[in-house]
Each structure stands twice: as C-alpha cells, then as structure tokens.
Coordinates of C-alpha atoms and ligand atoms in Angstrom, one line a residue:
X1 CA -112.2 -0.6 1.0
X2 CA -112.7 -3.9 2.9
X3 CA -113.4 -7.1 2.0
X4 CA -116.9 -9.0 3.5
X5 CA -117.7 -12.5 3.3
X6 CA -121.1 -13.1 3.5
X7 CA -122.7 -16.6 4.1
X8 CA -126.7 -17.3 3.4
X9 CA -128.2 -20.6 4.9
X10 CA -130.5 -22.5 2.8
X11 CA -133.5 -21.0 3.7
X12 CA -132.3 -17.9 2.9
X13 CA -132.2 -18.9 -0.5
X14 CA -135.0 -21.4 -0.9
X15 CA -136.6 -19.4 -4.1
X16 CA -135.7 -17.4 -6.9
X17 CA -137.2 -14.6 -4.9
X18 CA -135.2 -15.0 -2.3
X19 CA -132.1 -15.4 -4.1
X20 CA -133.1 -12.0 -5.5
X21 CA -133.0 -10.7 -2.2
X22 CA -129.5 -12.4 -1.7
X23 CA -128.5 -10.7 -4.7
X24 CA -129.8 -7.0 -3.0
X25 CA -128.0 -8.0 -0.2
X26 CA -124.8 -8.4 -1.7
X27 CA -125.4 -5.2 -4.0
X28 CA -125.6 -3.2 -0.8
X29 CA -122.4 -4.5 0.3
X30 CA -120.6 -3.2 -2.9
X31 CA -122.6 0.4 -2.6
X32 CA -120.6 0.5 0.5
X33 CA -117.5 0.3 -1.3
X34 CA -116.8 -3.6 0.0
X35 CA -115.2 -6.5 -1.5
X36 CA -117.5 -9.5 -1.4
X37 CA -116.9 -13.5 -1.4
X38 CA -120.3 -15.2 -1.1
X39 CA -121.0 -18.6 0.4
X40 CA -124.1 -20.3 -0.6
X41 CA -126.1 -23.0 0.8
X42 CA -128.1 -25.4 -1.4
X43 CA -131.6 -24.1 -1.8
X44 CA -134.5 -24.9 0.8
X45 CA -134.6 -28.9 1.9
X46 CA -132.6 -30.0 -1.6
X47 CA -129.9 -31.6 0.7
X48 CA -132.3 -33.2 2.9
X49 CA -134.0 -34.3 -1.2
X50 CA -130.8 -35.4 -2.6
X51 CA -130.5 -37.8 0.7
X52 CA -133.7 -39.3 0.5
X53 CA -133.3 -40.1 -3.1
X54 CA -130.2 -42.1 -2.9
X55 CA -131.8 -43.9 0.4
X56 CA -134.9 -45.2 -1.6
X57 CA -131.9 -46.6 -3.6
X58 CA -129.6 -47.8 -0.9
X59 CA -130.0 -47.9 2.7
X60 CA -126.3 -47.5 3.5
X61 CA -125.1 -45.6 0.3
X62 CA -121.2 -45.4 -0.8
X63 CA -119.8 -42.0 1.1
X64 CA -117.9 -41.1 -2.1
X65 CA -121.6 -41.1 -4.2
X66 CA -122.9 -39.1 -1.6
X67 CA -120.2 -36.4 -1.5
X68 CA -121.1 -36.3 -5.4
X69 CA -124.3 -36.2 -5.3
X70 CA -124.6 -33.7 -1.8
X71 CA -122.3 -31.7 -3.7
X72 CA -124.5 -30.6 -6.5
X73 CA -127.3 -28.9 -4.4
X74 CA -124.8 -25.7 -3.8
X75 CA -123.8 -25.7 -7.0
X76 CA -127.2 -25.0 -8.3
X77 CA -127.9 -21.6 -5.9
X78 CA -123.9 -20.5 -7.0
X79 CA -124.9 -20.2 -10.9
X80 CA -128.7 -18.9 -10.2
X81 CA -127.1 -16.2 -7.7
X82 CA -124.2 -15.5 -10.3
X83 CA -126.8 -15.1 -12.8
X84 CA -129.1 -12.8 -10.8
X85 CA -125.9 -10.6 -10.0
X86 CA -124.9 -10.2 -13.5
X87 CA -128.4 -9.6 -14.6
X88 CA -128.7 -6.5 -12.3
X89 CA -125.3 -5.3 -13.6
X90 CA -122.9 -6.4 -10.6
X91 CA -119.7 -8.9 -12.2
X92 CA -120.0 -11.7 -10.9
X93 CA -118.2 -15.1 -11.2
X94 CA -119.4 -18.7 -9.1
X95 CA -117.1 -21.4 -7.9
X96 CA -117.2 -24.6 -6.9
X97 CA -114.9 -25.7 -3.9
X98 CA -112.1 -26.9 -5.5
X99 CA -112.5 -24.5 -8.2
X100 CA -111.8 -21.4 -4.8
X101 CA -109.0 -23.9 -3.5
X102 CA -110.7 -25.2 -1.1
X103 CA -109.0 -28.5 -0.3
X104 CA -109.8 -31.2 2.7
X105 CA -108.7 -34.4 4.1
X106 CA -109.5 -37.0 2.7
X107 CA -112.7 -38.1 4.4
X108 CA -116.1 -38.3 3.0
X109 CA -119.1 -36.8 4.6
X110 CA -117.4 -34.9 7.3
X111 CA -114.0 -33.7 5.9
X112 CA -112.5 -30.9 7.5
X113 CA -110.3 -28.1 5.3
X114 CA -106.8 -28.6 5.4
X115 CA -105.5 -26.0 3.1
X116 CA -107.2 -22.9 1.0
X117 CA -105.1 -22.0 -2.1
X118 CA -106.9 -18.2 -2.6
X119 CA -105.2 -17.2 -5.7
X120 CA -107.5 -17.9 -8.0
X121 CA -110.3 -15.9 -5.6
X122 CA -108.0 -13.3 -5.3
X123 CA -107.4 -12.8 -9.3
X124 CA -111.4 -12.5 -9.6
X125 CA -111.5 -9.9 -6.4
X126 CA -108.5 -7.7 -8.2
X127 CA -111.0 -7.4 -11.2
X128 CA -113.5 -5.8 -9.2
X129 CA -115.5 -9.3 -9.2
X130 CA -117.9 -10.5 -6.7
X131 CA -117.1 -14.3 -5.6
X132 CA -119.5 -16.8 -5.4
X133 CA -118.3 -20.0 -3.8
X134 CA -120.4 -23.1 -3.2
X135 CA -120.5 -24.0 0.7
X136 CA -120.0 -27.3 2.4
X137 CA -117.5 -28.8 -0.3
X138 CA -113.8 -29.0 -0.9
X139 CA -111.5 -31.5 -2.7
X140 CA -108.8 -33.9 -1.4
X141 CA -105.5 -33.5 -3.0
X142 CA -105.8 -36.7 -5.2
X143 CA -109.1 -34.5 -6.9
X144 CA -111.8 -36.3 -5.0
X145 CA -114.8 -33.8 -4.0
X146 CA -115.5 -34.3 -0.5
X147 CA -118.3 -32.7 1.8
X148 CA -118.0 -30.6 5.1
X149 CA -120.7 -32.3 7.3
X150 CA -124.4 -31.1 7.4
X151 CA -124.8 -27.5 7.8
X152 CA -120.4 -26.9 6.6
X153 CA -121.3 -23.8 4.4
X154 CA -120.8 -22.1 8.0
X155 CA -117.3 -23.7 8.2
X156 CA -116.9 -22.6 4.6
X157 CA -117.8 -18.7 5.0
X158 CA -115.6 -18.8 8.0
X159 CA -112.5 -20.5 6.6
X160 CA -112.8 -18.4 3.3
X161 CA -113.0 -15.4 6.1
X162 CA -109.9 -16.7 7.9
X163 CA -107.8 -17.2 4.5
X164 CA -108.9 -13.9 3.1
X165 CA -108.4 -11.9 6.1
X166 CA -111.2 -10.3 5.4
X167 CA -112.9 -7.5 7.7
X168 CA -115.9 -9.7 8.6
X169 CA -117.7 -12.4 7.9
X170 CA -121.4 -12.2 8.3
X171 CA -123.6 -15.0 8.8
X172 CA -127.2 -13.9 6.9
X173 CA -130.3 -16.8 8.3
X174 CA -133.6 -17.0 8.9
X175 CA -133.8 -15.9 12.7
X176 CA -132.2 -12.4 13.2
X177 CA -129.3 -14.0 15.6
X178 CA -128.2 -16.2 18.5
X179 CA -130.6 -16.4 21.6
X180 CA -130.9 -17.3 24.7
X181 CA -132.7 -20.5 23.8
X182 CA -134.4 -21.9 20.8
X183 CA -137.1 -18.9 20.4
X184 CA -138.9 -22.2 18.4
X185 CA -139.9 -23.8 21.8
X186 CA -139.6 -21.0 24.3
X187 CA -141.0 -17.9 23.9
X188 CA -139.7 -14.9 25.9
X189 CA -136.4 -16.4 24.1
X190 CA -134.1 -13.2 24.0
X191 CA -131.4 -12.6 21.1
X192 CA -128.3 -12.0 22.2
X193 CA -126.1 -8.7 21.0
X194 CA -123.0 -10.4 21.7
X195 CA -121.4 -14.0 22.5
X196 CA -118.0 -14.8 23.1
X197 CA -116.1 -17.4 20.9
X198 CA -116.1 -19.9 23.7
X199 CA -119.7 -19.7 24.8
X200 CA -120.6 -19.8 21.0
X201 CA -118.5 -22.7 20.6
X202 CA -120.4 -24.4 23.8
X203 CA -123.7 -23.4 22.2
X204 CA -122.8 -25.0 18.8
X205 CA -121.9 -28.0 20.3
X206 CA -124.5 -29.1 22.7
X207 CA -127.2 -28.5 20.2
X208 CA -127.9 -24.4 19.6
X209 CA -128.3 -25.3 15.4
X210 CA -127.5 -21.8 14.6
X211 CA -123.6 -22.2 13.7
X212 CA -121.8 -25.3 12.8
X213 CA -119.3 -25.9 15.4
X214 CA -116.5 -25.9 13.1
X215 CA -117.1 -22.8 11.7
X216 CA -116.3 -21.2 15.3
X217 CA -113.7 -23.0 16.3
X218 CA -112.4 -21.7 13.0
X219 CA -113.5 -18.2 13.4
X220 CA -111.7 -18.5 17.5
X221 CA -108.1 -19.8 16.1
X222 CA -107.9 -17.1 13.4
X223 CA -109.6 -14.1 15.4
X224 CA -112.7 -13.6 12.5
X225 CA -115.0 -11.2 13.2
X226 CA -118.4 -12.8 12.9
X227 CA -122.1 -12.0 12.8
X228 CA -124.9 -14.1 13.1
X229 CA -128.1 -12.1 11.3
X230 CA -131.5 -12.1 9.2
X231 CA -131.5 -12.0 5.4
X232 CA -135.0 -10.4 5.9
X233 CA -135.0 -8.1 9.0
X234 CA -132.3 -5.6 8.5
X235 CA -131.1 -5.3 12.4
X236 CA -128.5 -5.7 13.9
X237 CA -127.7 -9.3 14.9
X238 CA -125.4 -11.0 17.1
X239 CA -121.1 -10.5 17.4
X240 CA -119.2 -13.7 17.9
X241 CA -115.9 -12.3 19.3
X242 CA -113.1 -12.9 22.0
X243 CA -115.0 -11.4 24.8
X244 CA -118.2 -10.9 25.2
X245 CA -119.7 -7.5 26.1
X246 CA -121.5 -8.9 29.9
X247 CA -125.2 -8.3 29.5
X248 CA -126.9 -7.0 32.9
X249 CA -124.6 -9.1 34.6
X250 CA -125.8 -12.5 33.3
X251 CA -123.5 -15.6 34.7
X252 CA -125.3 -17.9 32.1
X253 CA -125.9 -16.6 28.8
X254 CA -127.5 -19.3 27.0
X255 CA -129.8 -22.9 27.2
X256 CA -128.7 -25.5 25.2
X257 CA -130.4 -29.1 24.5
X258 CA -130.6 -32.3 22.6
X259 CA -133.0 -35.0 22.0
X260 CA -132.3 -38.6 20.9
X261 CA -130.0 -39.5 23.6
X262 CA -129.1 -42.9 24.5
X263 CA -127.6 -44.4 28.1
X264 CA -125.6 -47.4 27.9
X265 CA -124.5 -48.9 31.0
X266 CA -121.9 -51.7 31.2
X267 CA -121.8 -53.7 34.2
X268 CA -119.0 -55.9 36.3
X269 CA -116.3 -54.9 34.1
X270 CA -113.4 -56.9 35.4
X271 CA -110.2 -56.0 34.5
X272 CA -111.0 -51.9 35.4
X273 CA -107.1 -51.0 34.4
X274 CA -107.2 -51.2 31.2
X275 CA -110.7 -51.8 30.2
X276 CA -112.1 -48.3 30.4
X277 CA -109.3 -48.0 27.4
X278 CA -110.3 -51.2 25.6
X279 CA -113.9 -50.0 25.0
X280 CA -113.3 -46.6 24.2
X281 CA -110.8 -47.3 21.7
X282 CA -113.2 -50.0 20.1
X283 CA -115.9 -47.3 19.9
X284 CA -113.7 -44.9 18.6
X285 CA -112.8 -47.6 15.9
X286 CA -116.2 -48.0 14.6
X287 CA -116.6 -44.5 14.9
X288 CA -119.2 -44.2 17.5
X289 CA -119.1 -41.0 19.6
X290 CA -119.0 -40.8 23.1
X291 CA -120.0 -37.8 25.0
X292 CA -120.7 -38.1 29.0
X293 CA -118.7 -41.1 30.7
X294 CA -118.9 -41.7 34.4
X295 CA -117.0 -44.6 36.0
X296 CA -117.8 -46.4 39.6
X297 CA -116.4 -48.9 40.9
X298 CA -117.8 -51.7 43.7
X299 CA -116.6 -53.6 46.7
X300 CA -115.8 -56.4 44.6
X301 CA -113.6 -54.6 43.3
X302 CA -115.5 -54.6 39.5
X303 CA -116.5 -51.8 37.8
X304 CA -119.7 -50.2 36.6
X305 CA -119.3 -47.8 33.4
X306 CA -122.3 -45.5 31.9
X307 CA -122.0 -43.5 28.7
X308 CA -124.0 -41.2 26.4
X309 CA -124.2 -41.4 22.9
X310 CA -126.6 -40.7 20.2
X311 CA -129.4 -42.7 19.7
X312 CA -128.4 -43.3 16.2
X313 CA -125.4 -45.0 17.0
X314 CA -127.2 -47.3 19.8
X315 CA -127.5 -50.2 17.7
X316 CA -123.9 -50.6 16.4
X317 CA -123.0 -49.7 19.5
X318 CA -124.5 -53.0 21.2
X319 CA -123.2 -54.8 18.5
X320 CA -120.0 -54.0 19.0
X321 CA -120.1 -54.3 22.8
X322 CA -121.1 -57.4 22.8
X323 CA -119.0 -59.2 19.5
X324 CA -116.4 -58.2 21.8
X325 CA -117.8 -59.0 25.2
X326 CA -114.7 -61.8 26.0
X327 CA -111.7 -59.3 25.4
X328 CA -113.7 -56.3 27.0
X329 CA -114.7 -58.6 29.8
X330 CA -117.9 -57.3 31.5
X331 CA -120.8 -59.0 32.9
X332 CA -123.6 -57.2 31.5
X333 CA -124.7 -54.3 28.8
X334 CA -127.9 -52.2 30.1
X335 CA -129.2 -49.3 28.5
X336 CA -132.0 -46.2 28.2
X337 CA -132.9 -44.6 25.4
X338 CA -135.4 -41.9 25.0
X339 CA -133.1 -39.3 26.8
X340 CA -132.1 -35.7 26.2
X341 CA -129.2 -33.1 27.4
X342 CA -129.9 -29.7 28.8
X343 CA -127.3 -27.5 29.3
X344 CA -126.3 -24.2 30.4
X345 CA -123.4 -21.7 29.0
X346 CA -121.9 -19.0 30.1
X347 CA -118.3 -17.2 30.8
X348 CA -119.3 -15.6 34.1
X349 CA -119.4 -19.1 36.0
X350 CA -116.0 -19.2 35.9
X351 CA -116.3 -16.5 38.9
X352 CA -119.2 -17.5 40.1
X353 CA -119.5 -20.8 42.7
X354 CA -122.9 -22.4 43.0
X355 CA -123.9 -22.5 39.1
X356 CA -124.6 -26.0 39.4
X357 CA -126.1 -26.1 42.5
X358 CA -128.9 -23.6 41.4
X359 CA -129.0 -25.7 38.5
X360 CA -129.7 -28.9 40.2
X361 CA -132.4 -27.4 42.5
X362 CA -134.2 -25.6 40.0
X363 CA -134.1 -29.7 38.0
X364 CA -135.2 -31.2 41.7
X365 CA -138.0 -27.9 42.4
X366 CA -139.4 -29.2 39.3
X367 CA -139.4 -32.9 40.0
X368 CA -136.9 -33.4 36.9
X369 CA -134.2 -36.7 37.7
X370 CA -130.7 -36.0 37.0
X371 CA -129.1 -39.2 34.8
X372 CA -125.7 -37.7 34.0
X373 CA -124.3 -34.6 34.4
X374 CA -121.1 -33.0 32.3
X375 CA -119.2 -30.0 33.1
X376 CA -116.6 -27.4 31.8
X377 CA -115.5 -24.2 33.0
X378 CA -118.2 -22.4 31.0
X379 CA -121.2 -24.9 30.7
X380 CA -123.2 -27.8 32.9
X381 CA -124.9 -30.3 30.8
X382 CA -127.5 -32.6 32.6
X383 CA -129.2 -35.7 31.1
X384 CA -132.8 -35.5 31.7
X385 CA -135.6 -38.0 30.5
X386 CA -136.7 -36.7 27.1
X387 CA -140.6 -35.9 28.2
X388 CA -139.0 -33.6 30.7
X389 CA -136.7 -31.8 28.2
X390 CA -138.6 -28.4 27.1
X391 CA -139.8 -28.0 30.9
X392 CA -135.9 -28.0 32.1
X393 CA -135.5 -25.7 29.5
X394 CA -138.0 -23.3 30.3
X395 CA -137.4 -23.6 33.9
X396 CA -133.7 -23.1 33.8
X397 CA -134.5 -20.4 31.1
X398 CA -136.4 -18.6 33.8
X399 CA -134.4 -19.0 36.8
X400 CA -131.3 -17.9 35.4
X401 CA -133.0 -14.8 34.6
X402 CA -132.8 -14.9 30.4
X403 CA -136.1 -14.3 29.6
X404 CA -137.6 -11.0 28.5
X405 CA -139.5 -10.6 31.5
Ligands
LIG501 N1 -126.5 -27.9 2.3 C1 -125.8 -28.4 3.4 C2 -126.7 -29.0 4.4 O1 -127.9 -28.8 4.3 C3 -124.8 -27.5 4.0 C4 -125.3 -26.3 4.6 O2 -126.4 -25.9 4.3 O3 -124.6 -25.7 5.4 O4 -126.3 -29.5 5.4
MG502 MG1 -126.9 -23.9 9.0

C-alpha cells in the first residue's frame, strides 16, 4: 500500500461537477489500494474574486486581512470535496493549514513553510481516512494564518509529499502536462514525458505557469516523485525527476517567456566601488526584485548600470532611486518599459558549445534586438521588445527543433 498525494488547480475544481470528478479521481486512487492526502485549490477565479473585493475597498490592503481573507477560498472546495467523498461512501476528513501542521515564517502574502508537524494527518491516514488539506496556507508559530504566494497549493502538495514521504505526488490541471512552450500561443507546442528538476525549476521561474517554483525546488531537495497531469484526459503526463530521460537528443527542451518587463538604466554613477552595493541593497529593502544586471563602465572612469525588473515594481522603483539620488550618487535614471524575456532551457547545453550563438542568430535572422541577455548553465534568457515576444518564441521554438513537425 502507498501513500499518493494528489494536488488539483483551481480550475480543476471550478464547479460542483468538477469537484465530483475530483472526488472519482481520488476514489480511483483508493481502488488501487493507495493512501491519499488531497490538496485543493480554491474554486475557478475565487482568489482572483476575493482580491478584487478588498481592492474596491482599499487600494493597498493590510497583508494580514488579505492572508484572511485569501485564505478562505480553499477552505470552501476542502468541505464541498470532503462532502462529496463521504456522500459516495469514501471517509473522508478536510483540513485547514494549520489544522495539517502546516506552519510558515512569519510573512504575509508569500510565506514560505518552515516546519510540517504530520501527526495529526497521520492519525486520520491510520483510520483508513482520506485527507483533505486546504492549499496555499499555513500558520506562523504565534497562530497567525499566513498565505504561500499565488498559485502555493503546488508548494503545498509538494511539501505535504516531502513530509509524508509519500510514493508520489501528482499534480492533476487543466493541460495534460509540461510542454515545450505555452501550447496557448504556439501551436505545434509538444508535451513533454519527462523534465528534470533543474530544467523544471528554470521553466517555473522564467515564466512556464505550470508549477510554482517553490513547489520544485521543494520537490528537488527532498527527491519527490512528481507528475504534472489532466484531471480530464486520463494520460499519461509529465515526470519531474533527477534526470531527465533525453528526448531525440534535444539540447533545449523548453521556451520560456515573460511580459511586463521593465529596463532601468542608471547613468554616471560615481563612486562604482561601492555603489553597485548601495542600490541593490536599497532595492532589496523595499523589496523590489531584480533580475538581469549588467554593469559598464566609461573612460571617465563613471559607471553606467542597467537592470530588469517587473513592470509593477517600476514606479517605486524610481521613487526610490531618486529620494536617494545624493547617497547613491549617479547622474541620471533612464528607463524602457514595455519589454519581455524569452528564454531557453535545457540540460544538454551544458555539453553543447554554441547554444547561444544559434540563439542570437535565429533573434538577428528575424530582425528581433537583443536588450539584455542572462545566462546559467541550463538556460539563456534574452530581453526582447514586447511586440516581438511571441515571434522569438515561435522562432526559437522552431529552430531548436521542439515542435511537432
Ligand atoms: N488559490 C491560490 C491562487 O489562486 C493558490 C493556488 O491556486 O495555488 O493563487
Ligand atoms: Mg497553479
């Protein structure tokens, strides 16, 4: 007998129908003789609902009322999935977070787990109980409920998986796994049978939506078995593991990209020792992220520094640059918004010279400018302008031979 933990995405329970499904989903699980712990999602768009209520209230609202108030959307789909389970005859019993032990740091909005206490999971497993836990929330030791970050029931599934050490943890959605690119916007989009934690990880992070990126570096540091599949379509769908299995030799395995970038340049910084450290520490401190940063420096011996963020941030950003423009000492703040990031992933470039390069042609053959380019052993990120984004894609898509034909 093994234990499964199985995760479904909001869509995947958007109506009582399809928490019906859910609930032959999980049935199956248990015909098979499995242990289950399920991880829910709030139902449909209700997050995105819950925010836009308290922002016709307040622009900026309080973190702490929106933990509360994000909090309850999971809880609803927990009781109607517990009481569609126990209908059908299956014992079933839902939990919130902190009633599975799920505890966090104490942030709000975006905490991550620092501890799971599984006892009280584990008593309701012993009894031959299916779990239910509500996704995406957690509790600080001093008893304040505290949310994951948008789309954290991933990082909740995964965690519970790690904690558990259970078998697998299985991902159910609405597309039927991870592709080459975002089948949305490009057609001949392939899915992928299997990715490795690292590319998956790349993916996550430079814009594939599939996964939360905390949910596989979770499932990488404690070796969890995870698949990404449809609630609907009952295929196979795609292994996240520690290597990949190389499909028909493919160096890159997947297109990634972004909108909403923005370019801030600062110009004739002066004191280049330990400004570069200034700024980025005053960013950090008004918790603006940075992404791509490339320094140069001129004959006058000043320096010119350009950064990515997200176009969200661009305002505060400015405003911070320049309330501290006399200890930061720079000349002038330039920047461009309407950019995007395109990036390719894949393990076999560690082996194989010249990734870029064909990358960079393929960019130029199409008449596509370079702004800013990133790299790691596994990926290449370029900023492009944001008209040109979906034809980088495509193109890249093509040349690096990931398409169906
Ligand atoms: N309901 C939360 C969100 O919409 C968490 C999740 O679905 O993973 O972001
Ligand atoms: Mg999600």
């Amino acid at each position: 007998m093994g234990l499964i933990v199985q995760k479904f995405g909001g869509t995947s329970v958007g109506s009582v129908n399809k928490i019906l499904n859910v609930a032959a989903c999980v049935k199956e699980e248990i015909e098979r003789g499995n242990n289950v712990v399920v991880v829910v999602s709030a139902m449909g768009k209700s997050t995105d609902q819950l925010v836009g209520l308290a922002k016709e209230i307040s622009p900026q609202p309080n973190k702490r009322d929106m933990d509360m108030l994000l909090s309850t959307g999971e809880q609803v789909t927990i009781s109607l999935l517990s009481l569609a389970l126990n209908q059908q005859g299956i014992d079933a019993v839902s939990f919130t977070g902190w009633q599975a032990g799920i505890v966090t740091e104490p942030v709000h909005g975006n905490a991550r787990i620092s501890n799971i206490n599984t006892d009280a999971i584990q008593n309701q497993l012993s009894a031959s109980k299916v779990v239910i836990v509500a996704g995406f929330q957690g509790i600080t030791e001093n008893g304040e409920i505290t949310t994951l970050g948008r789309g954290g029931s991933d990082t909740t599934a995964v965690a519970l998986a790690a904690a558990l050490k259970a078998d697998k943890c299985d991902i159910y959605t609405d597309v039927t796994g991870v592709f080459t690119t975002d089948p949305r916007y490009v057609k001949d989009a392939r899915k992928l049978l299997s990715v490795s934690y690292d590319e998956m990880l790349e993916l996550a992070n430079l814009g594939a939506g599939v996964l939360h990126p905390r949910a596989v570096e979770f499932a990488k540091n404690y070796q969890v078995r995870l698949e990404v599949r449809s609630s609907i379509e009952k295929i196979k769908g795609t292994v996240i593991e520690g290597e990949a299995a190389m499909e028909q030799n493919l160096v890159v395995r997947g297109v990634a990209f972004e909108d909403e970038i923005t370019r801030v340049t600062v110009l004739g910084l002066t004191n280049s020792l330990t400004s570069l450290s200034t700024i980025f520490t005053t960013l950090a401190q008004n918790n603006i992220n940075v992404d791509i940063i490339i320094q140069s420096t001129t004959e006058a011996g000043t320096a010119n520094l350009s950064f990515s963020i997200h176009t969200n941030d661009w305002l505060e950003t400015l405003n911070v640059l320049e309330d501290n423009k006399e200890v930061l000492g720079y000349e002038q703040l330039d920047a461009e918004n309407k950019l995007a990031k395109v990036s390719i992933v894949g393990s076999g470039m560690i082996s194989n010279p010249g990734v870029a390069a064909k990358m960079f042609e393929v960019l130029a053959t199409n008449n596509i400018q370079i702004k800013m380019v990133s790299t790691s052993e596994i990926k290449v990120s370029a900023v492009v302008e944001e008209k040109n984004m979906l034809k980088a894609v495509e193109a890249l898509h093509r040349a690096f031979g990931l398409g169906n034909n």
